[in-house]
GROMACS .gro file of C-alpha atoms in nm:
model
  339
    1MET     CA    1  -1.908   1.359  -1.172
    2SER     CA    2  -1.645   1.427  -0.876
    3LEU     CA    3  -1.459   1.171  -0.741
    4THR     CA    4  -1.330   1.207  -0.359
    5ILE     CA    5  -0.968   1.104  -0.285
    6LEU     CA    6  -0.829   1.041   0.064
    7LEU     CA    7  -0.466   1.131   0.125
    8GLY     CA    8  -0.251   1.010   0.409
    9THR     CA    9   0.057   1.241   0.500
   10TYR     CA   10   0.358   1.282   0.734
   11THR     CA   11   0.329   1.573   0.943
   12ARG     CA   12   0.695   1.693   0.975
   13ARG     CA   13   0.684   1.998   0.786
   14ASP     CA   14   0.362   2.161   0.656
   15SER     CA   15   0.094   1.885   0.678
   16GLU     CA   16  -0.165   1.846   0.942
   17GLY     CA   17  -0.294   1.519   0.883
   18ILE     CA   18  -0.532   1.352   0.639
   19TYR     CA   19  -0.670   1.554   0.337
   20THR     CA   20  -0.924   1.513   0.067
   21ILE     CA   21  -0.890   1.635  -0.286
   22ASN     CA   22  -1.144   1.586  -0.567
   23LEU     CA   23  -1.095   1.482  -0.927
   24ALA     CA   24  -1.362   1.626  -1.174
   25ASP     CA   25  -1.321   1.677  -1.540
   26ASN     CA   26  -0.961   1.546  -1.552
   27HIS     CA   27  -0.852   1.770  -1.286
   28LEU     CA   28  -0.749   1.753  -0.941
   29GLN     CA   29  -0.892   2.028  -0.731
   30ASP     CA   30  -1.026   2.154  -0.377
   31LEU     CA   31  -0.741   2.017  -0.137
   32SER     CA   32  -0.888   2.024   0.228
   33LEU     CA   33  -0.786   1.908   0.549
   34LEU     CA   34  -1.012   1.643   0.665
   35ILE     CA   35  -0.879   1.502   1.010
   36SER     CA   36  -0.609   1.663   1.210
   37GLU     CA   37  -0.383   1.361   1.303
   38ASP     CA   38  -0.006   1.303   1.385
   39ASN     CA   39   0.179   1.110   1.103
   40PRO     CA   40  -0.121   0.941   0.939
   41THR     CA   41   0.120   0.784   0.670
   42TYR     CA   42  -0.140   0.509   0.551
   43LEU     CA   43  -0.498   0.442   0.600
   44ASP     CA   44  -0.822   0.241   0.500
   45THR     CA   45  -1.176   0.291   0.482
   46ASN     CA   46  -1.527   0.153   0.409
   47LYS     CA   47  -1.848   0.330   0.395
   48GLU     CA   48  -1.886   0.415   0.764
   49PHE     CA   49  -1.536   0.423   0.916
   50LEU     CA   50  -1.181   0.520   0.867
   51TYR     CA   51  -0.873   0.349   1.009
   52SER     CA   52  -0.531   0.531   1.016
   53VAL     CA   53  -0.196   0.497   1.127
   54THR     CA   54  -0.126   0.731   1.439
   55LYS     CA   55   0.151   0.847   1.639
   56ASP     CA   56   0.100   1.000   1.989
   57GLY     CA   57   0.413   1.127   2.139
   58ASP     CA   58   0.638   0.820   2.201
   59GLN     CA   59   0.362   0.591   2.094
   60GLY     CA   60   0.236   0.465   1.791
   61GLY     CA   61  -0.083   0.263   1.671
   62VAL     CA   62  -0.414   0.287   1.486
   63SER     CA   63  -0.686   0.561   1.508
   64ALA     CA   64  -1.075   0.488   1.437
   65TYR     CA   65  -1.308   0.741   1.299
   66ARG     CA   66  -1.668   0.744   1.207
   67LYS     CA   67  -1.814   0.911   0.900
   68LEU     CA   68  -2.092   1.167   0.958
   69LYS     CA   69  -2.382   1.273   0.720
   70ASP     CA   70  -2.198   1.579   0.633
   71GLY     CA   71  -1.906   1.403   0.520
   72SER     CA   72  -1.686   1.481   0.790
   73TYR     CA   73  -1.503   1.234   1.045
   74SER     CA   74  -1.577   1.187   1.418
   75PHE     CA   75  -1.295   1.031   1.641
   76ILE     CA   76  -1.389   0.733   1.820
   77ASN     CA   77  -1.070   0.579   1.986
   78LYS     CA   78  -0.710   0.494   1.933
   79VAL     CA   79  -0.499   0.201   2.033
   80THR     CA   80  -0.125   0.260   2.069
   81THR     CA   81   0.196   0.107   2.233
   82VAL     CA   82   0.533   0.263   2.300
   83GLY     CA   83   0.747   0.281   1.982
   84ALA     CA   84   0.709   0.394   1.630
   85PRO     CA   85   0.372   0.370   1.472
   86PRO     CA   86   0.292   0.104   1.191
   87CYS     CA   87   0.334   0.175   0.816
   88TYR     CA   88   0.032  -0.019   0.699
   89VAL     CA   89  -0.342  -0.083   0.787
   90ALA     CA   90  -0.613  -0.276   0.620
   91ILE     CA   91  -0.960  -0.364   0.699
   92ASP     CA   92  -1.102  -0.728   0.731
   93SER     CA   93  -1.483  -0.671   0.704
   94THR     CA   94  -1.558  -1.058   0.701
   95ARG     CA   95  -1.394  -1.080   1.047
   96GLN     CA   96  -1.454  -0.723   1.131
   97LEU     CA   97  -1.060  -0.694   1.200
   98ILE     CA   98  -0.802  -0.444   1.128
   99TYR     CA   99  -0.431  -0.545   1.040
  100GLY     CA  100  -0.128  -0.351   1.091
  101ALA     CA  101   0.240  -0.397   0.986
  102ASN     CA  102   0.515  -0.221   1.193
  103TYR     CA  103   0.820  -0.169   1.005
  104HIS     CA  104   1.037  -0.005   1.278
  105GLN     CA  105   0.928  -0.273   1.536
  106GLY     CA  106   0.885  -0.599   1.289
  107ILE     CA  107   0.560  -0.648   1.427
  108LEU     CA  108   0.230  -0.773   1.281
  109THR     CA  109  -0.087  -0.676   1.489
  110SER     CA  110  -0.431  -0.736   1.452
  111TYR     CA  111  -0.733  -0.512   1.614
  112ARG     CA  112  -1.092  -0.596   1.665
  113ILE     CA  113  -1.334  -0.355   1.542
  114LEU     CA  114  -1.597  -0.284   1.830
  115GLU     CA  115  -1.957  -0.236   1.781
  116ASP     CA  116  -1.922   0.152   1.770
  117GLY     CA  117  -1.659   0.099   1.500
  118GLY     CA  118  -1.353   0.152   1.767
  119VAL     CA  119  -1.059  -0.085   1.785
  120GLU     CA  120  -0.906  -0.307   2.058
  121LEU     CA  121  -0.594  -0.496   2.040
  122ALA     CA  122  -0.650  -0.868   1.956
  123ASP     CA  123  -0.310  -1.029   1.864
  124SER     CA  124   0.040  -0.963   1.765
  125VAL     CA  125   0.332  -1.130   1.644
  126ASN     CA  126   0.705  -1.036   1.658
  127HIS     CA  127   0.917  -1.129   1.336
  128GLU     CA  128   1.276  -1.202   1.365
  129GLY     CA  129   1.573  -1.224   1.124
  130ASN     CA  130   1.771  -1.015   0.914
  131GLY     CA  131   1.911  -0.972   0.583
  132PRO     CA  132   2.237  -0.887   0.388
  133HIS     CA  133   2.129  -0.542   0.277
  134GLU     CA  134   2.210  -0.233   0.527
  135ASN     CA  135   1.852  -0.157   0.572
  136GLN     CA  136   1.803  -0.522   0.684
  137ASP     CA  137   1.931  -0.507   1.021
  138ARG     CA  138   1.649  -0.661   1.157
  139ALA     CA  139   1.270  -0.756   1.078
  140HIS     CA  140   1.081  -0.492   0.900
  141ALA     CA  141   0.711  -0.594   0.847
  142HIS     CA  142   0.572  -0.370   0.581
  143TYR     CA  143   0.252  -0.501   0.446
  144ALA     CA  144  -0.045  -0.715   0.610
  145ASP     CA  145  -0.327  -0.790   0.397
  146LEU     CA  146  -0.586  -1.044   0.285
  147THR     CA  147  -0.533  -1.321   0.031
  148PRO     CA  148  -0.798  -1.420  -0.214
  149ASP     CA  149  -0.894  -1.707   0.003
  150ASN     CA  150  -0.918  -1.485   0.325
  151ARG     CA  151  -0.597  -1.581   0.486
  152LEU     CA  152  -0.343  -1.290   0.566
  153ALA     CA  153  -0.025  -1.222   0.356
  154VAL     CA  154   0.250  -1.044   0.524
  155CYS     CA  155   0.580  -0.901   0.372
  156ASP     CA  156   0.887  -0.835   0.586
  157LEU     CA  157   1.130  -0.597   0.422
  158GLY     CA  158   1.407  -0.703   0.672
  159ASN     CA  159   1.418  -1.075   0.667
  160ASP     CA  160   1.322  -1.111   0.264
  161THR     CA  161   1.001  -1.321   0.385
  162VAL     CA  162   0.639  -1.342   0.284
  163TYR     CA  163   0.424  -1.500   0.556
  164THR     CA  164   0.085  -1.652   0.521
  165TYR     CA  165  -0.115  -1.657   0.828
  166ASP     CA  166  -0.456  -1.827   0.944
  167VAL     CA  167  -0.666  -1.576   1.122
  168SER     CA  168  -0.931  -1.669   1.370
  169ASP     CA  169  -1.283  -1.481   1.396
  170ASN     CA  170  -1.142  -1.307   1.709
  171GLY     CA  171  -0.813  -1.209   1.550
  172GLN     CA  172  -0.550  -1.438   1.656
  173LEU     CA  173  -0.284  -1.506   1.416
  174THR     CA  174  -0.132  -1.838   1.319
  175GLU     CA  175   0.160  -1.866   1.072
  176ILE     CA  176   0.110  -2.159   0.821
  177ALA     CA  177   0.377  -2.081   0.551
  178ALA     CA  178   0.671  -1.854   0.471
  179PHE     CA  179   0.825  -1.799   0.145
  180THR     CA  180   1.174  -1.685   0.139
  181ALA     CA  181   1.241  -1.407  -0.119
  182PRO     CA  182   1.565  -1.353  -0.311
  183ALA     CA  183   1.839  -1.223  -0.064
  184ALA     CA  184   1.832  -0.838  -0.037
  185SER     CA  185   1.523  -0.785  -0.234
  186GLY     CA  186   1.325  -0.630   0.056
  187PRO     CA  187   0.953  -0.762   0.010
  188ARG     CA  188   0.758  -0.447   0.027
  189HIS     CA  189   0.392  -0.489  -0.090
  190LEU     CA  190   0.190  -0.757  -0.261
  191VAL     CA  191  -0.093  -0.762  -0.491
  192PHE     CA  192  -0.296  -1.055  -0.652
  193HIS     CA  193  -0.424  -1.123  -1.012
  194PRO     CA  194  -0.778  -1.159  -1.002
  195ASN     CA  195  -0.733  -1.560  -1.082
  196GLY     CA  196  -0.662  -1.566  -0.736
  197HIS     CA  197  -0.345  -1.790  -0.770
  198ILE     CA  198  -0.075  -1.532  -0.900
  199ALA     CA  199   0.066  -1.254  -0.698
  200TYR     CA  200   0.321  -0.969  -0.784
  201LEU     CA  201   0.564  -0.899  -0.497
  202PHE     CA  202   0.762  -0.577  -0.508
  203GLY     CA  203   1.114  -0.570  -0.369
  204GLU     CA  204   1.189  -0.228  -0.243
  205LEU     CA  205   1.568  -0.268  -0.211
  206SER     CA  206   1.614  -0.463  -0.542
  207SER     CA  207   1.352  -0.264  -0.747
  208ASP     CA  208   1.224  -0.621  -0.901
  209VAL     CA  209   0.878  -0.750  -0.923
  210PHE     CA  210   0.850  -1.117  -0.826
  211VAL     CA  211   0.573  -1.329  -0.995
  212LEU     CA  212   0.459  -1.559  -0.741
  213HIS     CA  213   0.219  -1.866  -0.754
  214TYR     CA  214   0.015  -1.894  -0.443
  215ASP     CA  215  -0.138  -2.228  -0.351
  216GLN     CA  216  -0.477  -2.191  -0.181
  217GLU     CA  217  -0.433  -2.528  -0.030
  218THR     CA  218  -0.138  -2.479   0.157
  219GLY     CA  219  -0.076  -2.098   0.175
  220ASN     CA  220   0.254  -2.155  -0.006
  221PHE     CA  221   0.435  -1.918  -0.250
  222THR     CA  222   0.654  -2.035  -0.540
  223GLN     CA  223   0.855  -1.777  -0.753
  224LEU     CA  224   0.807  -1.789  -1.122
  225GLN     CA  225   0.966  -1.482  -1.281
  226THR     CA  226   1.173  -1.199  -1.167
  227ILE     CA  227   1.166  -0.847  -1.374
  228SER     CA  228   1.321  -0.527  -1.311
  229THR     CA  229   1.125  -0.191  -1.283
  230LEU     CA  230   1.440   0.006  -1.384
  231PRO     CA  231   1.585   0.064  -1.742
  232ASP     CA  232   1.896  -0.144  -1.771
  233ASP     CA  233   2.117   0.174  -1.786
  234TYR     CA  234   2.009   0.309  -1.466
  235LYS     CA  235   2.248   0.275  -1.186
  236ASP     CA  236   2.164   0.553  -0.951
  237PHE     CA  237   1.969   0.494  -0.603
  238ASN     CA  238   1.619   0.358  -0.621
  239GLY     CA  239   1.365   0.215  -0.376
  240GLY     CA  240   1.060   0.019  -0.482
  241ALA     CA  241   0.721   0.158  -0.343
  242ALA     CA  242   0.387   0.073  -0.457
  243ILE     CA  243   0.244  -0.178  -0.689
  244ARG     CA  244  -0.110  -0.214  -0.811
  245VAL     CA  245  -0.294  -0.456  -1.069
  246SER     CA  246  -0.568  -0.361  -1.299
  247LYS     CA  247  -0.907  -0.542  -1.228
  248ASP     CA  248  -0.888  -0.734  -1.546
  249GLY     CA  249  -0.527  -0.855  -1.436
  250ARG     CA  250  -0.398  -0.761  -1.784
  251PHE     CA  251  -0.156  -0.487  -1.661
  252VAL     CA  252   0.072  -0.445  -1.351
  253TYR     CA  253   0.201  -0.065  -1.220
  254ALA     CA  254   0.490  -0.013  -0.986
  255SER     CA  255   0.656   0.322  -0.867
  256ASN     CA  256   1.011   0.383  -0.849
  257ARG     CA  257   1.174   0.603  -0.582
  258GLY     CA  258   1.487   0.739  -0.709
  259HIS     CA  259   1.416   0.684  -1.095
  260ASN     CA  260   1.093   0.866  -1.023
  261SER     CA  261   0.868   0.686  -1.258
  262LEU     CA  262   0.592   0.426  -1.285
  263ALA     CA  263   0.688   0.103  -1.452
  264VAL     CA  264   0.406  -0.044  -1.651
  265PHE     CA  265   0.377  -0.429  -1.744
  266GLU     CA  266   0.144  -0.632  -1.956
  267THR     CA  267   0.066  -0.980  -1.815
  268SER     CA  268   0.027  -1.291  -2.020
  269ASN     CA  269  -0.324  -1.458  -2.030
  270ASP     CA  270  -0.250  -1.656  -1.715
  271GLY     CA  271  -0.097  -1.388  -1.547
  272GLN     CA  272   0.242  -1.584  -1.486
  273THR     CA  273   0.474  -1.376  -1.699
  274LEU     CA  274   0.524  -0.988  -1.718
  275THR     CA  275   0.654  -0.768  -1.979
  276LEU     CA  276   0.762  -0.439  -1.949
  277ILE     CA  277   0.576  -0.183  -2.186
  278GLN     CA  278   0.620   0.160  -2.046
  279HIS     CA  279   0.828   0.368  -1.808
  280ILE     CA  280   0.674   0.724  -1.717
  281SER     CA  281   0.800   0.996  -1.519
  282VAL     CA  282   0.601   1.082  -1.224
  283GLU     CA  283   0.686   1.452  -1.248
  284GLY     CA  284   0.776   1.486  -0.874
  285ASP     CA  285   1.043   1.309  -0.635
  286PHE     CA  286   0.976   0.990  -0.422
  287PRO     CA  287   0.636   0.834  -0.544
  288ARG     CA  288   0.558   0.667  -0.227
  289ASP     CA  289   0.205   0.571  -0.328
  290PHE     CA  290  -0.023   0.573  -0.614
  291ASP     CA  291  -0.348   0.408  -0.736
  292LEU     CA  292  -0.594   0.363  -1.015
  293THR     CA  293  -0.925   0.529  -0.981
  294PRO     CA  294  -1.234   0.283  -0.954
  295ASP     CA  295  -1.333   0.330  -1.286
  296GLU     CA  296  -0.929   0.281  -1.400
  297LYS     CA  297  -0.954   0.553  -1.629
  298HIS     CA  298  -0.704   0.763  -1.410
  299VAL     CA  299  -0.398   0.709  -1.216
  300VAL     CA  300  -0.309   0.960  -0.922
  301VAL     CA  301   0.034   0.945  -0.805
  302ALA     CA  302   0.164   1.083  -0.440
  303ASN     CA  303   0.513   1.230  -0.441
  304GLN     CA  304   0.641   1.264  -0.109
  305ASN     CA  305   0.938   1.498  -0.127
  306THR     CA  306   0.794   1.744  -0.386
  307ASP     CA  307   0.448   1.754  -0.198
  308ASN     CA  308   0.259   1.702  -0.519
  309LEU     CA  309   0.017   1.491  -0.690
  310THR     CA  310   0.023   1.379  -1.065
  311LEU     CA  311  -0.259   1.281  -1.260
  312PHE     CA  312  -0.257   1.032  -1.580
  313ALA     CA  313  -0.486   0.915  -1.793
  314ARG     CA  314  -0.503   0.541  -1.853
  315GLN     CA  315  -0.595   0.334  -2.175
  316ALA     CA  316  -0.791   0.025  -2.083
  317ASP     CA  317  -0.691  -0.140  -2.395
  318THR     CA  318  -0.318  -0.106  -2.376
  319GLY     CA  319  -0.251  -0.028  -2.021
  320ARG     CA  320  -0.036   0.272  -2.111
  321LEU     CA  321  -0.043   0.619  -1.907
  322ALA     CA  322  -0.046   0.971  -2.046
  323LEU     CA  323   0.014   1.295  -1.838
  324ILE     CA  324  -0.276   1.497  -1.781
  325GLU     CA  325  -0.136   1.740  -1.491
  326LYS     CA  326   0.121   1.764  -1.249
  327ASP     CA  327   0.237   2.001  -0.952
  328ILE     CA  328  -0.092   1.952  -0.773
  329TYR     CA  329   0.005   2.060  -0.402
  330ALA     CA  330  -0.050   1.790  -0.143
  331PRO     CA  331   0.186   1.828   0.173
  332GLU     CA  332   0.400   1.545   0.248
  333VAL     CA  333   0.159   1.288   0.066
  334VAL     CA  334   0.250   0.928   0.087
  335CYS     CA  335  -0.091   0.755   0.051
  336VAL     CA  336  -0.384   0.776  -0.195
  337LYS     CA  337  -0.728   0.589  -0.107
  338PHE     CA  338  -1.051   0.636  -0.289
  339LEU     CA  339  -1.380   0.697  -0.097
   0.00000   0.00000   0.00000
């Protein structure tokens, strides 16, 4: 059985947009250009539509595509504004909304999904503030996605804050809580344990994972643990990137750009404590993104600087990874999504 993987990319050198590649018989094969798009660095999809970051000259925003019967995609529309594009998009199927986080502009945006699958601007919020790190000159929204209770969690790398928003049915955003992460940690991405009360926050600048308790009554986060994704003796540059949690909540995975590894953690029964159990090389440079396959038997890593994918086998009982293959060409790849 073959699994189709969507790949978002930069288009600064050789890439032309959004690609697909197939996983079959423990092998990644048949890389193919799916959609010509300028800098589709992040995307989200459902059975009918695909929504992607887009760049259009000096403007940036979100593009919408409809999936056709033959598996190709037809452009519907795009919504852009002057300035750099977002770095994250996510679908809210319940409210029929799209969320975007814009790193360069420090803006959180919501878009309404129209009847034909196209998008229109619903609301936007400008974050403010900065941090002590040289990369924290101002707000840098980096992640916006749903909480288990259908609110919106937003990570801002520039001001060391994780915001919680209520969202109305028409996309209006109302801040209800704000968690201050450790100074210069640079909150980048967040994932939730399946129990709905524990979250794992990855700091890009500190390379730490923060275990947080999430209060569904108030939307507040409280810090429980801090653990590094790096070996104690590693002192060179590193930037934390993607973080994932297994469906059973037993294992957390995080990618290191610089150390060029995946860090694997085992969770306690309640999810409140992480223990590092493995570092494994990604066999490439700058693992911007990765994900577990839907059956969680494999992990696919996107290495941005070396234009390659790496495929690992995953043991469900131990959470540990083993290399299957490396050097699978994918140009400027920075996002992994499964159809």
